[in-house]
N, CA, C and O of each residue as an XYZ file, in Angstrom:
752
protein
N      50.301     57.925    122.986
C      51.330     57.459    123.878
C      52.683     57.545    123.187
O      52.793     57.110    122.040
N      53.767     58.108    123.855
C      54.903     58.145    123.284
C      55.681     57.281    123.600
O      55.976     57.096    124.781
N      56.288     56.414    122.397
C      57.165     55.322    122.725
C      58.474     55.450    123.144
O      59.224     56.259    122.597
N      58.958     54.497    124.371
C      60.215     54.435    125.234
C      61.055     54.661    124.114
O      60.642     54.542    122.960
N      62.946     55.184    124.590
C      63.788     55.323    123.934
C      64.271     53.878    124.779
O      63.730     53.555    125.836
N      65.063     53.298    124.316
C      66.062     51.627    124.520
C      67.057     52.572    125.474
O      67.459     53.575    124.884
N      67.405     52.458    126.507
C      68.882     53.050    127.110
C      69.877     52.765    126.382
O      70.740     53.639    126.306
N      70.002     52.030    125.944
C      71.202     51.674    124.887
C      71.427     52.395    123.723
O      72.606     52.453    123.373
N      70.523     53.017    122.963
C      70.307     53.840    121.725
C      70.889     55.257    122.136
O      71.676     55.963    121.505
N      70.128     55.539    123.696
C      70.671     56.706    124.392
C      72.047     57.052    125.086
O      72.297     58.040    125.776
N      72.814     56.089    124.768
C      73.787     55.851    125.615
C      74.995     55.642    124.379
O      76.207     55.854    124.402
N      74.348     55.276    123.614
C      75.315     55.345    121.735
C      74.822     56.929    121.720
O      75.721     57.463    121.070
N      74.164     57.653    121.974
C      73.838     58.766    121.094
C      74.928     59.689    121.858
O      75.635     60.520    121.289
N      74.942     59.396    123.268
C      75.755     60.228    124.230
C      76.884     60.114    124.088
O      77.565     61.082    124.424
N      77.612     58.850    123.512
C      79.046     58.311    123.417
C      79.193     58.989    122.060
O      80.201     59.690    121.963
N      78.483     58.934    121.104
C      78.984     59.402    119.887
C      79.559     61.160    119.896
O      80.632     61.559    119.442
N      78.495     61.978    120.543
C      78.399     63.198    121.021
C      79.078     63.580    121.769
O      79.122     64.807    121.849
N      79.841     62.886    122.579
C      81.313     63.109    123.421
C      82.284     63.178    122.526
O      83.152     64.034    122.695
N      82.352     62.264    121.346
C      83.413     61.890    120.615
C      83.602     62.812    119.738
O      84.737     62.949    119.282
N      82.553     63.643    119.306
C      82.510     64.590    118.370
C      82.879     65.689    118.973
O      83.592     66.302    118.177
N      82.763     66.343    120.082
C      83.061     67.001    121.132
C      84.511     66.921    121.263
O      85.094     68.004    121.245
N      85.372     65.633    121.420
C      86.593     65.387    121.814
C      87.282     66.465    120.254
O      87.739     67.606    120.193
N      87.055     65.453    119.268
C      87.456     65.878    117.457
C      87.720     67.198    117.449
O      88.820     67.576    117.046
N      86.519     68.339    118.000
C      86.357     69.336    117.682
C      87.571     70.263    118.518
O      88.133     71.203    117.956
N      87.877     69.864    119.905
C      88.124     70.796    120.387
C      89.898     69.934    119.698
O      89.852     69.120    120.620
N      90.585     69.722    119.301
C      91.634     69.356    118.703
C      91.800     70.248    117.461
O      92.864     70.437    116.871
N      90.702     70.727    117.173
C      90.930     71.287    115.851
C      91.185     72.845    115.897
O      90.599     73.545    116.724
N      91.955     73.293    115.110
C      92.717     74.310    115.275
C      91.534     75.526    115.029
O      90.568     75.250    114.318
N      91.619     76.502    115.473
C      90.659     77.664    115.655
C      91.143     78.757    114.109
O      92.156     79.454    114.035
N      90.247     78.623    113.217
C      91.004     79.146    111.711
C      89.881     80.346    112.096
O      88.670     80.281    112.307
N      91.010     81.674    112.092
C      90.523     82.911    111.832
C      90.631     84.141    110.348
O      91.609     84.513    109.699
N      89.609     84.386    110.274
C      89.388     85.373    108.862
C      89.241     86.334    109.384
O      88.670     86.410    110.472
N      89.904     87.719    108.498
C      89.601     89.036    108.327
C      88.381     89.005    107.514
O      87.855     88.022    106.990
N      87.942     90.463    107.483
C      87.511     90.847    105.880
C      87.527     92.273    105.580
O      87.450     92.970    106.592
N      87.608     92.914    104.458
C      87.541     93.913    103.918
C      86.649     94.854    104.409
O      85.891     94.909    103.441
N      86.195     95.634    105.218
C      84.899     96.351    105.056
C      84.591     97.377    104.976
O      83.478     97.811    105.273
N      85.787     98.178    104.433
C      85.275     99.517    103.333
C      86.775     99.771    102.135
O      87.971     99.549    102.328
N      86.214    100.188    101.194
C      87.056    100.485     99.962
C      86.894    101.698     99.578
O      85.855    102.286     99.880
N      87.928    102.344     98.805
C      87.808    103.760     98.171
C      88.653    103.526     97.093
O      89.826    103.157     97.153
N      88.120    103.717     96.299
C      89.288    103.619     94.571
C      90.010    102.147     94.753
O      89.556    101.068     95.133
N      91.343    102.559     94.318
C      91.478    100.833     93.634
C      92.660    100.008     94.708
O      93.859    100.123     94.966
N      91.683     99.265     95.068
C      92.656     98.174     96.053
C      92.290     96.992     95.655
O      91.179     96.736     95.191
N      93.392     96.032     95.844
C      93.555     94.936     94.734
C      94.062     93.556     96.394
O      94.463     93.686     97.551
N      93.770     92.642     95.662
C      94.164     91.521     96.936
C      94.482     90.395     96.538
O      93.792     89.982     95.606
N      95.471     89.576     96.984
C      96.104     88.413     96.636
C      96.273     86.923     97.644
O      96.883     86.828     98.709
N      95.713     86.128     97.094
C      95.412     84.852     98.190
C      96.686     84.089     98.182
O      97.314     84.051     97.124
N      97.203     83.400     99.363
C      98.474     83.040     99.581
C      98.345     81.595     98.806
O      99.397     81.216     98.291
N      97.438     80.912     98.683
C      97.881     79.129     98.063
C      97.227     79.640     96.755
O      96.058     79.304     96.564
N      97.595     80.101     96.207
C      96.922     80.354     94.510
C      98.420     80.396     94.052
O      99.153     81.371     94.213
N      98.744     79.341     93.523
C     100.131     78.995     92.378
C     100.182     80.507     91.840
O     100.835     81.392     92.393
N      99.369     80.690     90.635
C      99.767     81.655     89.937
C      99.655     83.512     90.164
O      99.568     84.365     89.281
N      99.695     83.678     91.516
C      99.913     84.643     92.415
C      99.478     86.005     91.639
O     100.163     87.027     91.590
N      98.122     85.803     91.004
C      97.296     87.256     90.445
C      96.668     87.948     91.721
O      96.418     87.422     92.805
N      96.457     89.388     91.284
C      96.114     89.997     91.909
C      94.446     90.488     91.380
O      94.094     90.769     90.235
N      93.911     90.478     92.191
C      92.498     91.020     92.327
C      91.807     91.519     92.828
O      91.857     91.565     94.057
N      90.666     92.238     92.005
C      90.143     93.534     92.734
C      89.412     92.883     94.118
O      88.846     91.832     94.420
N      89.735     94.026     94.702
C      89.087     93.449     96.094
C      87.866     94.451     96.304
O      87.841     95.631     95.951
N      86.667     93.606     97.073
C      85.109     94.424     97.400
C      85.067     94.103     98.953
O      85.716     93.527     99.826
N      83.836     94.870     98.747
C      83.896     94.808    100.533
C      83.587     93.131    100.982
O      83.055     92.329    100.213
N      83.903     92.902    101.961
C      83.448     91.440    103.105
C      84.368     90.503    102.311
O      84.034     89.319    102.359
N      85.480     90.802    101.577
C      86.663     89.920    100.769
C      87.281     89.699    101.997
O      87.832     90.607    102.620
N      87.192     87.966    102.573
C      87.795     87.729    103.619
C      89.378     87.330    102.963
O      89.792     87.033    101.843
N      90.138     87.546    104.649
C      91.436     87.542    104.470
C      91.686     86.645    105.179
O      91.105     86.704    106.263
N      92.674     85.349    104.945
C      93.890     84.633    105.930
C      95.008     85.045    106.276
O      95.134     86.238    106.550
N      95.945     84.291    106.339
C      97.069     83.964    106.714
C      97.424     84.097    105.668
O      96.904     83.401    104.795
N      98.532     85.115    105.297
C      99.682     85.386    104.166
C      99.215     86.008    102.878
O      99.895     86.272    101.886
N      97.799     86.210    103.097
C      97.054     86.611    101.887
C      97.398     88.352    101.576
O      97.548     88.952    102.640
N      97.476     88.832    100.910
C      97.967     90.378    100.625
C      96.869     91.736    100.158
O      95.848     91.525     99.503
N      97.158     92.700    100.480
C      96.236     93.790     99.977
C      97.272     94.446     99.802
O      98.371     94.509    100.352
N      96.489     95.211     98.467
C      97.789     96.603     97.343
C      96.265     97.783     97.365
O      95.200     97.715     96.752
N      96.702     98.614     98.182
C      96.100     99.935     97.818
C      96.656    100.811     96.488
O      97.764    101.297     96.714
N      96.250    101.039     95.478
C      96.415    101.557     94.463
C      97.043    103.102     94.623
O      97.649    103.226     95.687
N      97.026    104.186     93.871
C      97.471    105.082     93.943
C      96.587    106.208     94.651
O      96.946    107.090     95.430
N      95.292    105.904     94.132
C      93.868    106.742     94.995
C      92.941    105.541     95.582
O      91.745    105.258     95.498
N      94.000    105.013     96.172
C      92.869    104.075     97.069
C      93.410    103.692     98.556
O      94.393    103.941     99.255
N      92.299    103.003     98.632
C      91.979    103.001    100.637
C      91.226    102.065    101.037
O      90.248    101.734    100.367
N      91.661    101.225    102.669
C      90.948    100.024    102.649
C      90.573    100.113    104.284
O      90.882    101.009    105.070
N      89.774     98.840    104.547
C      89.843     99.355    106.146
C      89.559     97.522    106.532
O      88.679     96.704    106.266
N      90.507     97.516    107.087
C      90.495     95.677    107.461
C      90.069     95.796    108.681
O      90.466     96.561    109.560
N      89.042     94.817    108.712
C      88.703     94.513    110.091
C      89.357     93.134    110.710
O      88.933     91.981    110.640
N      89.970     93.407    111.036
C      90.575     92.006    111.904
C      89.418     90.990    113.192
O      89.249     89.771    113.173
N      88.846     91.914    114.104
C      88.100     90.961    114.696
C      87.149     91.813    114.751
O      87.220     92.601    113.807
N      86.547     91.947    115.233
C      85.093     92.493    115.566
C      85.703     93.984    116.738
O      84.794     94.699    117.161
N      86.609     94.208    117.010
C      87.009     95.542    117.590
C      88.267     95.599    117.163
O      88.908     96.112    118.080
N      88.922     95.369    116.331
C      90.067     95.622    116.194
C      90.539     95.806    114.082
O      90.630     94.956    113.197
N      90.660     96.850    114.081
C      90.536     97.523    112.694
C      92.001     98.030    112.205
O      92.777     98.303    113.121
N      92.367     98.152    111.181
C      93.379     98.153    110.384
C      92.900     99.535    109.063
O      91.981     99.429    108.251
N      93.406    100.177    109.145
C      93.069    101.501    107.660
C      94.443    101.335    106.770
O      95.597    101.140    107.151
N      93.881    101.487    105.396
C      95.115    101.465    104.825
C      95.456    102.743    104.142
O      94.416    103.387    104.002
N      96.736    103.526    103.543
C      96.039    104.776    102.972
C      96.547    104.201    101.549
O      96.795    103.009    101.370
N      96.686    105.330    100.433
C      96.824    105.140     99.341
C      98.314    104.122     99.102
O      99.268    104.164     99.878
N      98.274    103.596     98.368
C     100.147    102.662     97.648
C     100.482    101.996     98.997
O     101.615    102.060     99.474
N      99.607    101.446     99.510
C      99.733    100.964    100.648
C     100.564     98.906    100.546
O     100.254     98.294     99.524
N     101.278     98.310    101.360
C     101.379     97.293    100.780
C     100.838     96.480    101.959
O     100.904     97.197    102.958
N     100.415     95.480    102.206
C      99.904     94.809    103.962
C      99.439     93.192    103.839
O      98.529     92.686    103.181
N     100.161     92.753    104.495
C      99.617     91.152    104.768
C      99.926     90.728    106.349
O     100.770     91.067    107.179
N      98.679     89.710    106.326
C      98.443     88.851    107.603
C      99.331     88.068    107.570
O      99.092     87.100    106.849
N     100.961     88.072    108.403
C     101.722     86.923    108.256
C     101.282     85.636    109.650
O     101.819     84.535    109.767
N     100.318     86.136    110.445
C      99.881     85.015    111.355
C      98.759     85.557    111.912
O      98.741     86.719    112.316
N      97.200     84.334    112.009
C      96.164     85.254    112.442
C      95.607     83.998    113.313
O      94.629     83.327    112.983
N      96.262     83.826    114.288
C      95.371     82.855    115.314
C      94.712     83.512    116.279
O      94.252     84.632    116.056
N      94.573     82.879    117.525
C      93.546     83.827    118.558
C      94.667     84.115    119.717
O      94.361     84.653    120.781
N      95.803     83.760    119.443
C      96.905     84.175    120.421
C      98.102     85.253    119.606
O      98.988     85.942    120.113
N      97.704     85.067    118.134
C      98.898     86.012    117.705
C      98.241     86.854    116.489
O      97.442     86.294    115.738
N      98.687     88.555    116.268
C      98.112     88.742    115.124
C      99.832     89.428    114.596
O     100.690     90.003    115.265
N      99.801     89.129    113.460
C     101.450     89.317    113.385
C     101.040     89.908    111.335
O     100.840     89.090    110.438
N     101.035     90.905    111.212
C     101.153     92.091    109.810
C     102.780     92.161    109.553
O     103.771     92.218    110.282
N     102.578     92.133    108.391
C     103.760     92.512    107.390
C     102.977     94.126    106.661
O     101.849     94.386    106.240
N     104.105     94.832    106.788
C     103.989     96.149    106.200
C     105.217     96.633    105.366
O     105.751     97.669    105.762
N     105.534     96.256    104.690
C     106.715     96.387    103.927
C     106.603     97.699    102.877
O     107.569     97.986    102.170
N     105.585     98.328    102.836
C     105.517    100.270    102.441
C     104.068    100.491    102.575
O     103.131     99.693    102.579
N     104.118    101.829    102.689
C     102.886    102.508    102.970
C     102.347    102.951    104.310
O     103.077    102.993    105.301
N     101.250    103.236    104.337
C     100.784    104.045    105.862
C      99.582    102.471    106.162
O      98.849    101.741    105.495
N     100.002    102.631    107.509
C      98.386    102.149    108.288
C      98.065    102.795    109.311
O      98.822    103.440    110.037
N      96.574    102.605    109.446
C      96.604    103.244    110.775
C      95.937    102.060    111.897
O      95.297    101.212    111.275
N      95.946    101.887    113.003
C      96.235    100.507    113.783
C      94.992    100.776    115.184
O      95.470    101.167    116.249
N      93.199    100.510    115.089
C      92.458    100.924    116.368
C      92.794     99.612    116.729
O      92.892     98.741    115.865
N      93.018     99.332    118.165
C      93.187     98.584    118.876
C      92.264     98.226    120.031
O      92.680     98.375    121.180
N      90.869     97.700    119.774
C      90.148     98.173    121.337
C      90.105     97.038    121.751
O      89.004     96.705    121.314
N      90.496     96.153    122.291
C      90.801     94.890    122.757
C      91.972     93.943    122.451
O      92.288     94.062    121.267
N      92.666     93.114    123.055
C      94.129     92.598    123.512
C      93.276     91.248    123.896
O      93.862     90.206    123.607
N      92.542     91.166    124.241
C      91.750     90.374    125.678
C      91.549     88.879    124.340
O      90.910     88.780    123.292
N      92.432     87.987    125.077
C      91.713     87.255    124.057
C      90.566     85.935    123.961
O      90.269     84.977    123.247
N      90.105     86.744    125.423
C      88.561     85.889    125.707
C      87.521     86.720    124.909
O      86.366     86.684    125.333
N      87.814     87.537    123.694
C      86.986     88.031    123.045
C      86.511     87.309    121.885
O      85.613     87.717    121.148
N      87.328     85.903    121.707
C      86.631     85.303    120.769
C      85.307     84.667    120.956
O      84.860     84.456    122.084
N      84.745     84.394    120.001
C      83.388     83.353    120.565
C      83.900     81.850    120.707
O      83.016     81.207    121.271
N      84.994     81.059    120.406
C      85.054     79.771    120.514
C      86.448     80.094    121.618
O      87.505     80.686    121.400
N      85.987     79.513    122.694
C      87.091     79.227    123.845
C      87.734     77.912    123.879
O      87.115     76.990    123.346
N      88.999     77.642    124.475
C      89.241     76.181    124.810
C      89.344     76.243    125.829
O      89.957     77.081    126.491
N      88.527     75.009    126.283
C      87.984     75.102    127.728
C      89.282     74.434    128.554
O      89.293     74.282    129.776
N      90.293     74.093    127.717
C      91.495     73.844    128.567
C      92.253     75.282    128.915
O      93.045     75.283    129.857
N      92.045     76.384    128.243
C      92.875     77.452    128.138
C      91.984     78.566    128.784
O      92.269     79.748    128.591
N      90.890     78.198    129.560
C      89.890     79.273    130.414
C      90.897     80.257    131.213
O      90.614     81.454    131.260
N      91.840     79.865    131.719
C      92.662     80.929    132.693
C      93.131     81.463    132.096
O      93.215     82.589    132.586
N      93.533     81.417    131.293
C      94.580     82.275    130.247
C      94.303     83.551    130.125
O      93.278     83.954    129.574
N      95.493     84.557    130.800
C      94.788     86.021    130.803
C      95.977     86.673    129.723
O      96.057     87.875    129.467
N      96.905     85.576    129.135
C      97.567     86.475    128.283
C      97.162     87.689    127.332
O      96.372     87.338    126.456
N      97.382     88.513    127.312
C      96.658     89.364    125.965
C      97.205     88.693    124.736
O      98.066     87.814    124.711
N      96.588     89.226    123.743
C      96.704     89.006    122.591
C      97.976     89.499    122.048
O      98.204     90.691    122.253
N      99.246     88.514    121.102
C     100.340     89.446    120.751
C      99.694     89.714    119.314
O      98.987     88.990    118.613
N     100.291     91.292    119.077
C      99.812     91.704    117.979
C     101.123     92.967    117.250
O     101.494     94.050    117.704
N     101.512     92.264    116.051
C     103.269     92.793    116.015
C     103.319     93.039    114.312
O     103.339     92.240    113.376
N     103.327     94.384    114.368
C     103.632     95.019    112.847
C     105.181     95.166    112.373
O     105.851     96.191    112.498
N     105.553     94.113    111.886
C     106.317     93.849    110.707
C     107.260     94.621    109.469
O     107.358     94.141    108.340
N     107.808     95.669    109.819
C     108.159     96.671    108.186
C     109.546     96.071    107.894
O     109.934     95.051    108.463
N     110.291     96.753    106.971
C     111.282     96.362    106.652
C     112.415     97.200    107.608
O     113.227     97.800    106.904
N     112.569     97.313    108.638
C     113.365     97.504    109.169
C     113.059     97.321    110.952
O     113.955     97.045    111.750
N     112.114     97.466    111.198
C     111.405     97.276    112.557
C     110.077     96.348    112.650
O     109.294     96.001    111.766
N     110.107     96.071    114.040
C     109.123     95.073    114.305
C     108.431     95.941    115.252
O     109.143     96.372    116.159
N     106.919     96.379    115.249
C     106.914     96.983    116.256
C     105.533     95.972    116.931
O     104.613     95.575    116.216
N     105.643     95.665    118.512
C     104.887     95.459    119.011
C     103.359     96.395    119.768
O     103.397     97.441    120.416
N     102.401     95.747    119.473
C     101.415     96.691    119.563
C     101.125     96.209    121.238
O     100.703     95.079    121.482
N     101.455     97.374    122.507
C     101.359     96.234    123.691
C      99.353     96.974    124.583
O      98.838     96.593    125.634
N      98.958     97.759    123.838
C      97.882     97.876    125.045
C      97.011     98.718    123.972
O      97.433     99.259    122.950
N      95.653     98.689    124.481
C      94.891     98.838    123.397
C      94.887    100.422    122.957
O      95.218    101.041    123.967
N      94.631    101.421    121.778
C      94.661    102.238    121.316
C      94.966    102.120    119.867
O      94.824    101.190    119.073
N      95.589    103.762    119.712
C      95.364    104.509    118.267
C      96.742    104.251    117.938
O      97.563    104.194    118.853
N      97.050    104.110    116.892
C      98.869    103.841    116.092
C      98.527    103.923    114.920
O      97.441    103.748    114.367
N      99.946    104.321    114.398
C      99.884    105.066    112.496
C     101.470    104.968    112.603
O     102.337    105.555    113.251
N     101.436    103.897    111.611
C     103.407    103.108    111.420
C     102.816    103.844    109.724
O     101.761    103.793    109.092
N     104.234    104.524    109.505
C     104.773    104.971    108.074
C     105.883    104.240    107.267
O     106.948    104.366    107.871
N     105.999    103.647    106.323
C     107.259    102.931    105.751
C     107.251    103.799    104.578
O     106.313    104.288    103.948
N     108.436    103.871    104.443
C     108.767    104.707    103.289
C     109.040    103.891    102.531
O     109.128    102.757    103.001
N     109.281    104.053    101.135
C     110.136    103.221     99.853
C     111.663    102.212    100.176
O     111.956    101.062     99.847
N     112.582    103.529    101.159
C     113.598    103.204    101.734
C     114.001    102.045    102.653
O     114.995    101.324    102.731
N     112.585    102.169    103.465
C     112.232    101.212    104.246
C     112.114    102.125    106.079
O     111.645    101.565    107.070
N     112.667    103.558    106.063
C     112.520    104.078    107.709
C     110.741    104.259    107.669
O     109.834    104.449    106.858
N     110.944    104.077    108.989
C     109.623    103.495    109.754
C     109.667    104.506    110.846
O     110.499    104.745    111.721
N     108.009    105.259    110.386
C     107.590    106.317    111.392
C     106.500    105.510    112.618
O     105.460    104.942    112.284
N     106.848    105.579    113.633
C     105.763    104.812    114.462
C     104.936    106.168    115.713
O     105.471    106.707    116.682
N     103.663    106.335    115.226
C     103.183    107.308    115.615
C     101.926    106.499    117.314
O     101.056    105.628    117.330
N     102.366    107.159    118.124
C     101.445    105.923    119.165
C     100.475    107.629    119.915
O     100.803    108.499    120.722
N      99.136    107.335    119.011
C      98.019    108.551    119.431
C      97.955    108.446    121.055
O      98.352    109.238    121.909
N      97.249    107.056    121.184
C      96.941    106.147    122.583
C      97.578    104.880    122.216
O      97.999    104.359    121.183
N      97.463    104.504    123.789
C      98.503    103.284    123.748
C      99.892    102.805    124.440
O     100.511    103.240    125.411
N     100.034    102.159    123.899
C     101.880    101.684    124.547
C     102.275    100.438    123.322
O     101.603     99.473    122.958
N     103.838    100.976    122.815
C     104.065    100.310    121.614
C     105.544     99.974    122.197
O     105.993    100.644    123.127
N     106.406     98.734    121.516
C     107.602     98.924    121.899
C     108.137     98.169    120.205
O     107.596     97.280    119.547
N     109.236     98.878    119.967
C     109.705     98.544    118.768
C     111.462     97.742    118.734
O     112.250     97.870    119.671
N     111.701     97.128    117.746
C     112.989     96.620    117.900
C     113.533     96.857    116.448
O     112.657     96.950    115.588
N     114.230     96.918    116.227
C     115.282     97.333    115.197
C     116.735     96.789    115.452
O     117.076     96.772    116.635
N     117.530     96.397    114.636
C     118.844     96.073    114.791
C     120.326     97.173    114.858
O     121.485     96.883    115.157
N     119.766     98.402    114.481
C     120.615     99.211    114.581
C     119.925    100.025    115.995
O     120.705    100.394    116.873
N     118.868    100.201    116.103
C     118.551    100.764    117.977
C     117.887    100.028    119.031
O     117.274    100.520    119.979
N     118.141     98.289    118.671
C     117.817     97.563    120.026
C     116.336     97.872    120.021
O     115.714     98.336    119.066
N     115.868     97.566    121.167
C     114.933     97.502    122.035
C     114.198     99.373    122.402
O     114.948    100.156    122.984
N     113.105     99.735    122.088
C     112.535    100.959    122.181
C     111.268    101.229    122.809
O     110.829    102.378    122.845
């Protein structure tokens, strides 16, 4: 014979389990990259580490917010940002995540080549939703950073931004729709 539960025991278990429920969805949605292919020497740098060394980076080396990757002279990286949305780096490459929530992905590229697959915007592609934010059909903003332009990435596809040493910025859009801003040509 299986013994009764007290309604009261069941009724603490349900109240507690709401409450934990409430906690959770308050808490901010922390997203990671990671590394998942290398070629020769790429090196990576974590943003709250005081003494700001650089280290070799291997594959599944997750990335945050402000954290950095240095492609070496014969090297090459390939960031995966979410589960469809990928980042290549080529050689002397320089690249950081300056914001990685589920509403913004915002790269600093201050030299070197990337190349930018884009197959989703949608940002009901995460697995944790807030069930206050179900309608939300905004796409995802997602905005590469160089030293002279900002370019917005607006619809999903192929892109390859070039920074030179100088700092001019080649913005190559395979597929897609990109719009860029600069202070000497406005709005593009």
């Amino acid at each position: 014979m299986i013994p009764s539960i007290p309604s009261r025991f069941v009724l603490t278990v349900s109240l507690f389990l709401s409450l934990i429920t409430l906690v959770a969805a308050d808490t901010p949605i922390i997203r990671v990259a990671r590394i998942s292919l290398i070629e020769g020497e790429v090196s990576y740098r974590r943003a709250n580490q005081e003494n700001q060394s650089w280290y070799d980076a291997s594959t599944n080396t997750p990335l945050g917010e402000n954290d950095q990757v240095f492609t070496g002279q014969r090297g090459r990286a390939e960031i995966q940002l979410t589960g469809r949305n990928i980042v290549r780096l080529d050689s002397d490459t320089s690249f950081k995540i300056s914001q990685f929530t589920t509403a913004v992905t915002q790269i600093g590229l201050p030299l070197g080549t990337a190349t930018f697959r884009i197959d989703s915007l949608d940002r009901r592609q995460f697995d944790v939703v807030d069930v206050r934010d179900v309608s939300n059909d905004d796409p995802l903003y997602f905005e590469v950073n160089t030293p002279t332009v900002s370019v917005t990435l607006l619809k999903n596809g192929d892109y390859r931004i070039n920074v030179r040493e100088d700092g001019l910025t080649e913005v190559i859009v395979r597929s897609g729709e990109a719009e860029w801003y600069g202070q000497e040509l406005g709005t593009i």
